[in-house]
């Protein structure tokens, strides 16, 4: 009986400690979310790494995104994606093509508009490692999707404890693919052009672009 009581005590203590760690992780992410929501607009320049050893994939590139409310303009792999709050416009200069479509409702997709707020719901949280990167304290929180049918195994979100901004996102898929987004530059409340999130269809037609509506 004494051994059973000891085992139960250990189990209850571990469960309580894990619950405390989860609460601490959620509290940190709530601080980050509040900070992000306080800005009128955000500009992020980032590095993007995609790796899958079994598939022989190892890609590295850079991109940037400007967000204001639910609108964004996203530059990546030589193309530009614009969301004006109603439609998504994907502009590919190499092909002289513009695709116009509705915004995706895919909950797993890491769209620009969700890049800084995706962690707010749909995950279980766990406190993870603390890294010192050139004098910056980066605290990681592990996010495990609640939905077991998702293709995402886990996500690690690195928070700069000095600024309460997101520094790194490491996403691991169930197929072994690892996606890492590292923030190089994070700017807030910049002066933006009033037409930054406006798509000028006439301009692209004049330049000979093919306009495709999905």
JSON list of N, CA and C in Angstrom, two decimals, residues 27-94:
[
{"chain": "A", "resi": 27, "resn": "UNK", "atom": "N", "xyz": [0.51, 31.84, -20.64]},
{"chain": "A", "resi": 27, "resn": "UNK", "atom": "CA", "xyz": [0.59, 33.23, -20.18]},
{"chain": "A", "resi": 27, "resn": "UNK", "atom": "C", "xyz": [1.60, 34.03, -21.00]},
{"chain": "A", "resi": 28, "resn": "UNK", "atom": "N", "xyz": [2.73, 33.39, -21.34]},
{"chain": "A", "resi": 28, "resn": "UNK", "atom": "CA", "xyz": [3.74, 34.06, -22.17]},
{"chain": "A", "resi": 28, "resn": "UNK", "atom": "C", "xyz": [3.18, 34.36, -23.55]},
{"chain": "A", "resi": 29, "resn": "UNK", "atom": "N", "xyz": [2.50, 33.39, -24.16]},
{"chain": "A", "resi": 29, "resn": "UNK", "atom": "CA", "xyz": [1.94, 33.59, -25.50]},
{"chain": "A", "resi": 29, "resn": "UNK", "atom": "C", "xyz": [0.82, 34.64, -25.48]},
{"chain": "A", "resi": 30, "resn": "UNK", "atom": "N", "xyz": [0.09, 34.72, -24.38]},
{"chain": "A", "resi": 30, "resn": "UNK", "atom": "CA", "xyz": [-0.92, 35.77, -24.26]},
{"chain": "A", "resi": 30, "resn": "UNK", "atom": "C", "xyz": [-0.28, 37.15, -24.26]},
{"chain": "A", "resi": 31, "resn": "UNK", "atom": "N", "xyz": [0.89, 37.27, -23.61]},
{"chain": "A", "resi": 31, "resn": "UNK", "atom": "CA", "xyz": [1.63, 38.54, -23.61]},
{"chain": "A", "resi": 31, "resn": "UNK", "atom": "C", "xyz": [2.07, 38.91, -25.03]},
{"chain": "A", "resi": 32, "resn": "UNK", "atom": "N", "xyz": [2.56, 37.91, -25.75]},
{"chain": "A", "resi": 32, "resn": "UNK", "atom": "CA", "xyz": [3.02, 38.13, -27.12]},
{"chain": "A", "resi": 32, "resn": "UNK", "atom": "C", "xyz": [1.85, 38.57, -28.00]},
{"chain": "A", "resi": 33, "resn": "UNK", "atom": "N", "xyz": [0.72, 37.90, -27.86]},
{"chain": "A", "resi": 33, "resn": "UNK", "atom": "CA", "xyz": [-0.48, 38.22, -28.65]},
{"chain": "A", "resi": 33, "resn": "UNK", "atom": "C", "xyz": [-0.95, 39.64, -28.36]},
{"chain": "A", "resi": 34, "resn": "UNK", "atom": "N", "xyz": [-0.98, 40.03, -27.09]},
{"chain": "A", "resi": 34, "resn": "UNK", "atom": "CA", "xyz": [-1.40, 41.38, -26.71]},
{"chain": "A", "resi": 34, "resn": "UNK", "atom": "C", "xyz": [-0.46, 42.42, -27.32]},
{"chain": "A", "resi": 35, "resn": "UNK", "atom": "N", "xyz": [0.84, 42.13, -27.33]},
{"chain": "A", "resi": 35, "resn": "UNK", "atom": "CA", "xyz": [1.83, 43.05, -27.90]},
{"chain": "A", "resi": 35, "resn": "UNK", "atom": "C", "xyz": [1.60, 43.20, -29.40]},
{"chain": "A", "resi": 36, "resn": "UNK", "atom": "N", "xyz": [1.42, 42.07, -30.10]},
{"chain": "A", "resi": 36, "resn": "UNK", "atom": "CA", "xyz": [1.19, 42.09, -31.55]},
{"chain": "A", "resi": 36, "resn": "UNK", "atom": "C", "xyz": [-0.07, 42.88, -31.89]},
{"chain": "A", "resi": 37, "resn": "UNK", "atom": "N", "xyz": [-1.13, 42.67, -31.13]},
{"chain": "A", "resi": 37, "resn": "UNK", "atom": "CA", "xyz": [-2.40, 43.34, -31.40]},
{"chain": "A", "resi": 37, "resn": "UNK", "atom": "C", "xyz": [-2.35, 44.84, -31.12]},
{"chain": "A", "resi": 38, "resn": "UNK", "atom": "N", "xyz": [-1.35, 45.30, -30.38]},
{"chain": "A", "resi": 38, "resn": "UNK", "atom": "CA", "xyz": [-1.26, 46.72, -30.05]},
{"chain": "A", "resi": 38, "resn": "UNK", "atom": "C", "xyz": [-0.72, 47.58, -31.19]},
{"chain": "A", "resi": 39, "resn": "UNK", "atom": "N", "xyz": [-0.13, 46.94, -32.22]},
{"chain": "A", "resi": 39, "resn": "UNK", "atom": "CA", "xyz": [0.48, 47.69, -33.31]},
{"chain": "A", "resi": 39, "resn": "UNK", "atom": "C", "xyz": [-0.52, 47.96, -34.43]},
{"chain": "A", "resi": 40, "resn": "UNK", "atom": "N", "xyz": [-0.37, 49.11, -35.08]},
{"chain": "A", "resi": 40, "resn": "UNK", "atom": "CA", "xyz": [-1.20, 49.43, -36.25]},
{"chain": "A", "resi": 40, "resn": "UNK", "atom": "C", "xyz": [-0.78, 48.60, -37.45]},
{"chain": "A", "resi": 41, "resn": "UNK", "atom": "N", "xyz": [0.51, 48.38, -37.58]},
{"chain": "A", "resi": 41, "resn": "UNK", "atom": "CA", "xyz": [1.03, 47.55, -38.67]},
{"chain": "A", "resi": 41, "resn": "UNK", "atom": "C", "xyz": [2.37, 46.96, -38.26]},
{"chain": "A", "resi": 42, "resn": "UNK", "atom": "N", "xyz": [2.74, 45.89, -38.95]},
{"chain": "A", "resi": 42, "resn": "UNK", "atom": "CA", "xyz": [3.98, 45.17, -38.65]},
{"chain": "A", "resi": 42, "resn": "UNK", "atom": "C", "xyz": [4.67, 44.79, -39.95]},
{"chain": "A", "resi": 43, "resn": "UNK", "atom": "N", "xyz": [5.99, 44.98, -39.98]},
{"chain": "A", "resi": 43, "resn": "UNK", "atom": "CA", "xyz": [6.80, 44.54, -41.13]},
{"chain": "A", "resi": 43, "resn": "UNK", "atom": "C", "xyz": [7.80, 43.49, -40.60]},
{"chain": "A", "resi": 44, "resn": "UNK", "atom": "N", "xyz": [7.85, 42.35, -41.27]},
{"chain": "A", "resi": 44, "resn": "UNK", "atom": "CA", "xyz": [8.77, 41.27, -40.87]},
{"chain": "A", "resi": 44, "resn": "UNK", "atom": "C", "xyz": [9.59, 40.83, -42.07]},
{"chain": "A", "resi": 45, "resn": "UNK", "atom": "N", "xyz": [10.90, 40.86, -41.92]},
{"chain": "A", "resi": 45, "resn": "UNK", "atom": "CA", "xyz": [11.82, 40.28, -42.90]},
{"chain": "A", "resi": 45, "resn": "UNK", "atom": "C", "xyz": [12.32, 38.97, -42.29]},
{"chain": "A", "resi": 46, "resn": "UNK", "atom": "N", "xyz": [12.24, 37.87, -43.04]},
{"chain": "A", "resi": 46, "resn": "UNK", "atom": "CA", "xyz": [12.53, 36.58, -42.44]},
{"chain": "A", "resi": 46, "resn": "UNK", "atom": "C", "xyz": [13.32, 35.66, -43.37]},
{"chain": "A", "resi": 47, "resn": "UNK", "atom": "N", "xyz": [13.93, 34.64, -42.75]},
{"chain": "A", "resi": 47, "resn": "UNK", "atom": "CA", "xyz": [14.59, 33.55, -43.48]},
{"chain": "A", "resi": 47, "resn": "UNK", "atom": "C", "xyz": [13.70, 32.32, -43.37]},
{"chain": "A", "resi": 48, "resn": "UNK", "atom": "N", "xyz": [13.60, 31.58, -44.48]},
{"chain": "A", "resi": 48, "resn": "UNK", "atom": "CA", "xyz": [12.72, 30.41, -44.54]},
{"chain": "A", "resi": 48, "resn": "UNK", "atom": "C", "xyz": [13.55, 29.19, -44.92]},
{"chain": "A", "resi": 49, "resn": "UNK", "atom": "N", "xyz": [13.52, 28.15, -44.08]},
{"chain": "A", "resi": 49, "resn": "UNK", "atom": "CA", "xyz": [14.23, 26.90, -44.36]},
{"chain": "A", "resi": 49, "resn": "UNK", "atom": "C", "xyz": [13.23, 25.76, -44.41]},
{"chain": "A", "resi": 50, "resn": "UNK", "atom": "N", "xyz": [13.37, 24.92, -45.43]},
{"chain": "A", "resi": 50, "resn": "UNK", "atom": "CA", "xyz": [12.51, 23.74, -45.58]},
{"chain": "A", "resi": 50, "resn": "UNK", "atom": "C", "xyz": [13.40, 22.52, -45.76]},
{"chain": "A", "resi": 51, "resn": "UNK", "atom": "N", "xyz": [13.25, 21.52, -44.87]},
{"chain": "A", "resi": 51, "resn": "UNK", "atom": "CA", "xyz": [14.11, 20.33, -44.92]},
{"chain": "A", "resi": 51, "resn": "UNK", "atom": "C", "xyz": [13.28, 19.06, -44.77]},
{"chain": "A", "resi": 52, "resn": "UNK", "atom": "N", "xyz": [13.63, 18.06, -45.58]},
{"chain": "A", "resi": 52, "resn": "UNK", "atom": "CA", "xyz": [13.10, 16.71, -45.41]},
{"chain": "A", "resi": 52, "resn": "UNK", "atom": "C", "xyz": [14.20, 15.76, -45.89]},
{"chain": "A", "resi": 53, "resn": "UNK", "atom": "N", "xyz": [14.88, 15.13, -44.94]},
{"chain": "A", "resi": 53, "resn": "UNK", "atom": "CA", "xyz": [16.05, 14.30, -45.25]},
{"chain": "A", "resi": 53, "resn": "UNK", "atom": "C", "xyz": [15.68, 13.14, -46.17]},
{"chain": "A", "resi": 54, "resn": "UNK", "atom": "N", "xyz": [14.60, 12.46, -45.85]},
{"chain": "A", "resi": 54, "resn": "UNK", "atom": "CA", "xyz": [14.20, 11.29, -46.65]},
{"chain": "A", "resi": 54, "resn": "UNK", "atom": "C", "xyz": [13.85, 11.66, -48.08]},
{"chain": "A", "resi": 55, "resn": "UNK", "atom": "N", "xyz": [13.23, 12.82, -48.27]},
{"chain": "A", "resi": 55, "resn": "UNK", "atom": "CA", "xyz": [12.83, 13.25, -49.61]},
{"chain": "A", "resi": 55, "resn": "UNK", "atom": "C", "xyz": [13.94, 14.02, -50.33]},
{"chain": "A", "resi": 56, "resn": "UNK", "atom": "N", "xyz": [15.05, 14.26, -49.62]},
{"chain": "A", "resi": 56, "resn": "UNK", "atom": "CA", "xyz": [16.17, 14.98, -50.23]},
{"chain": "A", "resi": 56, "resn": "UNK", "atom": "C", "xyz": [15.88, 16.45, -50.46]},
{"chain": "A", "resi": 57, "resn": "UNK", "atom": "N", "xyz": [15.04, 17.03, -49.62]},
{"chain": "A", "resi": 57, "resn": "UNK", "atom": "CA", "xyz": [14.67, 18.45, -49.77]},
{"chain": "A", "resi": 57, "resn": "UNK", "atom": "C", "xyz": [15.47, 19.29, -48.79]},
{"chain": "A", "resi": 58, "resn": "UNK", "atom": "N", "xyz": [16.10, 20.34, -49.30]},
{"chain": "A", "resi": 58, "resn": "UNK", "atom": "CA", "xyz": [16.84, 21.28, -48.46]},
{"chain": "A", "resi": 58, "resn": "UNK", "atom": "C", "xyz": [16.82, 22.64, -49.15]},
{"chain": "A", "resi": 59, "resn": "UNK", "atom": "N", "xyz": [15.83, 23.44, -48.81]},
{"chain": "A", "resi": 59, "resn": "UNK", "atom": "CA", "xyz": [15.64, 24.75, -49.46]},
{"chain": "A", "resi": 59, "resn": "UNK", "atom": "C", "xyz": [15.80, 25.87, -48.44]},
{"chain": "A", "resi": 60, "resn": "UNK", "atom": "N", "xyz": [16.39, 26.95, -48.89]},
{"chain": "A", "resi": 60, "resn": "UNK", "atom": "CA", "xyz": [16.55, 28.12, -48.04]},
{"chain": "A", "resi": 60, "resn": "UNK", "atom": "C", "xyz": [16.30, 29.38, -48.87]},
{"chain": "A", "resi": 61, "resn": "UNK", "atom": "N", "xyz": [15.48, 30.25, -48.34]},
{"chain": "A", "resi": 61, "resn": "UNK", "atom": "CA", "xyz": [15.19, 31.50, -49.05]},
{"chain": "A", "resi": 61, "resn": "UNK", "atom": "C", "xyz": [14.81, 32.57, -48.04]},
{"chain": "A", "resi": 62, "resn": "UNK", "atom": "N", "xyz": [14.53, 33.77, -48.55]},
{"chain": "A", "resi": 62, "resn": "UNK", "atom": "CA", "xyz": [14.12, 34.87, -47.68]},
{"chain": "A", "resi": 62, "resn": "UNK", "atom": "C", "xyz": [12.84, 35.48, -48.21]},
{"chain": "A", "resi": 63, "resn": "UNK", "atom": "N", "xyz": [12.17, 36.21, -47.34]},
{"chain": "A", "resi": 63, "resn": "UNK", "atom": "CA", "xyz": [10.95, 36.87, -47.74]},
{"chain": "A", "resi": 63, "resn": "UNK", "atom": "C", "xyz": [10.62, 38.00, -46.78]},
{"chain": "A", "resi": 64, "resn": "UNK", "atom": "N", "xyz": [9.54, 38.71, -47.05]},
{"chain": "A", "resi": 64, "resn": "UNK", "atom": "CA", "xyz": [9.09, 39.75, -46.13]},
{"chain": "A", "resi": 64, "resn": "UNK", "atom": "C", "xyz": [7.58, 39.90, -46.24]},
{"chain": "A", "resi": 65, "resn": "UNK", "atom": "N", "xyz": [6.99, 40.39, -45.17]},
{"chain": "A", "resi": 65, "resn": "UNK", "atom": "CA", "xyz": [5.54, 40.58, -45.14]},
{"chain": "A", "resi": 65, "resn": "UNK", "atom": "C", "xyz": [5.21, 41.83, -44.35]},
{"chain": "A", "resi": 66, "resn": "UNK", "atom": "N", "xyz": [4.24, 42.58, -44.85]},
{"chain": "A", "resi": 66, "resn": "UNK", "atom": "CA", "xyz": [3.70, 43.73, -44.14]},
{"chain": "A", "resi": 66, "resn": "UNK", "atom": "C", "xyz": [2.25, 43.43, -43.81]},
{"chain": "A", "resi": 67, "resn": "UNK", "atom": "N", "xyz": [1.89, 43.57, -42.52]},
{"chain": "A", "resi": 67, "resn": "UNK", "atom": "CA", "xyz": [0.54, 43.26, -42.07]},
{"chain": "A", "resi": 67, "resn": "UNK", "atom": "C", "xyz": [-0.08, 44.48, -41.40]},
{"chain": "A", "resi": 68, "resn": "UNK", "atom": "N", "xyz": [-1.34, 44.72, -41.69]},
{"chain": "A", "resi": 68, "resn": "UNK", "atom": "CA", "xyz": [-2.10, 45.78, -41.03]},
{"chain": "A", "resi": 68, "resn": "UNK", "atom": "C", "xyz": [-3.54, 45.29, -40.87]},
{"chain": "A", "resi": 69, "resn": "UNK", "atom": "N", "xyz": [-3.94, 45.02, -39.64]},
{"chain": "A", "resi": 69, "resn": "UNK", "atom": "CA", "xyz": [-5.25, 44.41, -39.44]},
{"chain": "A", "resi": 69, "resn": "UNK", "atom": "C", "xyz": [-5.25, 43.03, -40.07]},
{"chain": "A", "resi": 70, "resn": "UNK", "atom": "N", "xyz": [-6.26, 42.73, -40.89]},
{"chain": "A", "resi": 70, "resn": "UNK", "atom": "CA", "xyz": [-6.30, 41.43, -41.57]},
{"chain": "A", "resi": 70, "resn": "UNK", "atom": "C", "xyz": [-5.76, 41.51, -42.99]},
{"chain": "A", "resi": 71, "resn": "UNK", "atom": "N", "xyz": [-5.21, 42.65, -43.37]},
{"chain": "A", "resi": 71, "resn": "UNK", "atom": "CA", "xyz": [-4.65, 42.82, -44.71]},
{"chain": "A", "resi": 71, "resn": "UNK", "atom": "C", "xyz": [-3.15, 42.55, -44.68]},
{"chain": "A", "resi": 72, "resn": "UNK", "atom": "N", "xyz": [-2.62, 42.12, -45.83]},
{"chain": "A", "resi": 72, "resn": "UNK", "atom": "CA", "xyz": [-1.17, 41.89, -45.88]},
{"chain": "A", "resi": 72, "resn": "UNK", "atom": "C", "xyz": [-0.66, 41.98, -47.32]},
{"chain": "A", "resi": 73, "resn": "UNK", "atom": "N", "xyz": [0.66, 42.20, -47.42]},
{"chain": "A", "resi": 73, "resn": "UNK", "atom": "CA", "xyz": [1.36, 42.09, -48.69]},
{"chain": "A", "resi": 73, "resn": "UNK", "atom": "C", "xyz": [2.63, 41.28, -48.41]},
{"chain": "A", "resi": 74, "resn": "UNK", "atom": "N", "xyz": [2.81, 40.21, -49.19]},
{"chain": "A", "resi": 74, "resn": "UNK", "atom": "CA", "xyz": [3.78, 39.17, -48.89]},
{"chain": "A", "resi": 74, "resn": "UNK", "atom": "C", "xyz": [4.67, 38.95, -50.10]},
{"chain": "A", "resi": 75, "resn": "UNK", "atom": "N", "xyz": [5.98, 39.13, -49.94]},
{"chain": "A", "resi": 75, "resn": "UNK", "atom": "CA", "xyz": [6.94, 38.92, -51.02]},
{"chain": "A", "resi": 75, "resn": "UNK", "atom": "C", "xyz": [7.78, 37.68, -50.73]},
{"chain": "A", "resi": 76, "resn": "UNK", "atom": "N", "xyz": [7.74, 36.73, -51.68]},
{"chain": "A", "resi": 76, "resn": "UNK", "atom": "CA", "xyz": [8.38, 35.44, -51.41]},
{"chain": "A", "resi": 76, "resn": "UNK", "atom": "C", "xyz": [8.62, 34.70, -52.72]},
{"chain": "A", "resi": 77, "resn": "UNK", "atom": "N", "xyz": [9.84, 34.16, -52.90]},
{"chain": "A", "resi": 77, "resn": "UNK", "atom": "CA", "xyz": [10.20, 33.37, -54.08]},
{"chain": "A", "resi": 77, "resn": "UNK", "atom": "C", "xyz": [9.90, 34.10, -55.39]},
{"chain": "A", "resi": 78, "resn": "UNK", "atom": "N", "xyz": [10.16, 35.38, -55.42]},
{"chain": "A", "resi": 78, "resn": "UNK", "atom": "CA", "xyz": [10.00, 36.14, -56.65]},
{"chain": "A", "resi": 78, "resn": "UNK", "atom": "C", "xyz": [8.57, 36.51, -57.00]},
{"chain": "A", "resi": 79, "resn": "UNK", "atom": "N", "xyz": [7.63, 36.16, -56.13]},
{"chain": "A", "resi": 79, "resn": "UNK", "atom": "CA", "xyz": [6.24, 36.50, -56.38]},
{"chain": "A", "resi": 79, "resn": "UNK", "atom": "C", "xyz": [5.72, 37.37, -55.23]},
{"chain": "A", "resi": 80, "resn": "UNK", "atom": "N", "xyz": [4.55, 37.93, -55.44]},
{"chain": "A", "resi": 80, "resn": "UNK", "atom": "CA", "xyz": [3.94, 38.77, -54.42]},
{"chain": "A", "resi": 80, "resn": "UNK", "atom": "C", "xyz": [2.50, 38.35, -54.20]},
{"chain": "A", "resi": 81, "resn": "UNK", "atom": "N", "xyz": [2.12, 38.29, -52.94]},
{"chain": "A", "resi": 81, "resn": "UNK", "atom": "CA", "xyz": [0.73, 37.97, -52.61]},
{"chain": "A", "resi": 81, "resn": "UNK", "atom": "C", "xyz": [0.14, 39.12, -51.81]},
{"chain": "A", "resi": 82, "resn": "UNK", "atom": "N", "xyz": [-1.03, 39.56, -52.25]},
{"chain": "A", "resi": 82, "resn": "UNK", "atom": "CA", "xyz": [-1.71, 40.70, -51.63]},
{"chain": "A", "resi": 82, "resn": "UNK", "atom": "C", "xyz": [-3.09, 40.27, -51.17]},
{"chain": "A", "resi": 83, "resn": "UNK", "atom": "N", "xyz": [-3.44, 40.61, -49.94]},
{"chain": "A", "resi": 83, "resn": "UNK", "atom": "CA", "xyz": [-4.79, 40.37, -49.44]},
{"chain": "A", "resi": 83, "resn": "UNK", "atom": "C", "xyz": [-5.37, 41.70, -49.00]},
{"chain": "A", "resi": 84, "resn": "UNK", "atom": "N", "xyz": [-6.46, 42.11, -49.65]},
{"chain": "A", "resi": 84, "resn": "UNK", "atom": "CA", "xyz": [-7.05, 43.42, -49.37]},
{"chain": "A", "resi": 84, "resn": "UNK", "atom": "C", "xyz": [-8.22, 43.35, -48.40]},
{"chain": "A", "resi": 85, "resn": "UNK", "atom": "N", "xyz": [-8.38, 42.19, -47.76]},
{"chain": "A", "resi": 85, "resn": "UNK", "atom": "CA", "xyz": [-9.49, 42.01, -46.84]},
{"chain": "A", "resi": 85, "resn": "UNK", "atom": "C", "xyz": [-10.66, 41.27, -47.47]},
{"chain": "A", "resi": 86, "resn": "UNK", "atom": "N", "xyz": [-10.62, 41.13, -48.80]},
{"chain": "A", "resi": 86, "resn": "UNK", "atom": "CA", "xyz": [-11.70, 40.45, -49.53]},
{"chain": "A", "resi": 86, "resn": "UNK", "atom": "C", "xyz": [-11.17, 39.33, -50.43]},
{"chain": "A", "resi": 87, "resn": "UNK", "atom": "N", "xyz": [-10.15, 39.66, -51.21]},
{"chain": "A", "resi": 87, "resn": "UNK", "atom": "CA", "xyz": [-9.59, 38.71, -52.17]},
{"chain": "A", "resi": 87, "resn": "UNK", "atom": "C", "xyz": [-8.07, 38.59, -52.00]},
{"chain": "A", "resi": 88, "resn": "UNK", "atom": "N", "xyz": [-7.54, 37.43, -52.40]},
{"chain": "A", "resi": 88, "resn": "UNK", "atom": "CA", "xyz": [-6.10, 37.21, -52.42]},
{"chain": "A", "resi": 88, "resn": "UNK", "atom": "C", "xyz": [-5.61, 37.33, -53.86]},
{"chain": "A", "resi": 89, "resn": "UNK", "atom": "N", "xyz": [-4.61, 38.17, -54.09]},
{"chain": "A", "resi": 89, "resn": "UNK", "atom": "CA", "xyz": [-4.04, 38.39, -55.42]},
{"chain": "A", "resi": 89, "resn": "UNK", "atom": "C", "xyz": [-2.61, 37.88, -55.40]},
{"chain": "A", "resi": 90, "resn": "UNK", "atom": "N", "xyz": [-2.32, 36.88, -56.21]},
{"chain": "A", "resi": 90, "resn": "UNK", "atom": "CA", "xyz": [-0.96, 36.34, -56.32]},
{"chain": "A", "resi": 90, "resn": "UNK", "atom": "C", "xyz": [-0.37, 36.79, -57.64]},
{"chain": "A", "resi": 91, "resn": "UNK", "atom": "N", "xyz": [0.70, 37.58, -57.55]},
{"chain": "A", "resi": 91, "resn": "UNK", "atom": "CA", "xyz": [1.31, 38.21, -58.73]},
{"chain": "A", "resi": 91, "resn": "UNK", "atom": "C", "xyz": [2.66, 37.56, -59.00]},
{"chain": "A", "resi": 92, "resn": "UNK", "atom": "N", "xyz": [2.80, 36.96, -60.17]},
{"chain": "A", "resi": 92, "resn": "UNK", "atom": "CA", "xyz": [4.04, 36.27, -60.54]},
{"chain": "A", "resi": 92, "resn": "UNK", "atom": "C", "xyz": [4.64, 36.97, -61.76]},
{"chain": "A", "resi": 93, "resn": "UNK", "atom": "N", "xyz": [5.59, 37.89, -61.57]},
{"chain": "A", "resi": 93, "resn": "UNK", "atom": "CA", "xyz": [6.19, 38.62, -62.69]},
{"chain": "A", "resi": 93, "resn": "UNK", "atom": "C", "xyz": [6.85, 37.73, -63.74]},
{"chain": "A", "resi": 94, "resn": "UNK", "atom": "N", "xyz": [7.47, 36.63, -63.29]},
{"chain": "A", "resi": 94, "resn": "UNK", "atom": "CA", "xyz": [8.16, 35.74, -64.23]},
{"chain": "A", "resi": 94, "resn": "UNK", "atom": "C", "xyz": [7.21, 35.19, -65.29]}
]
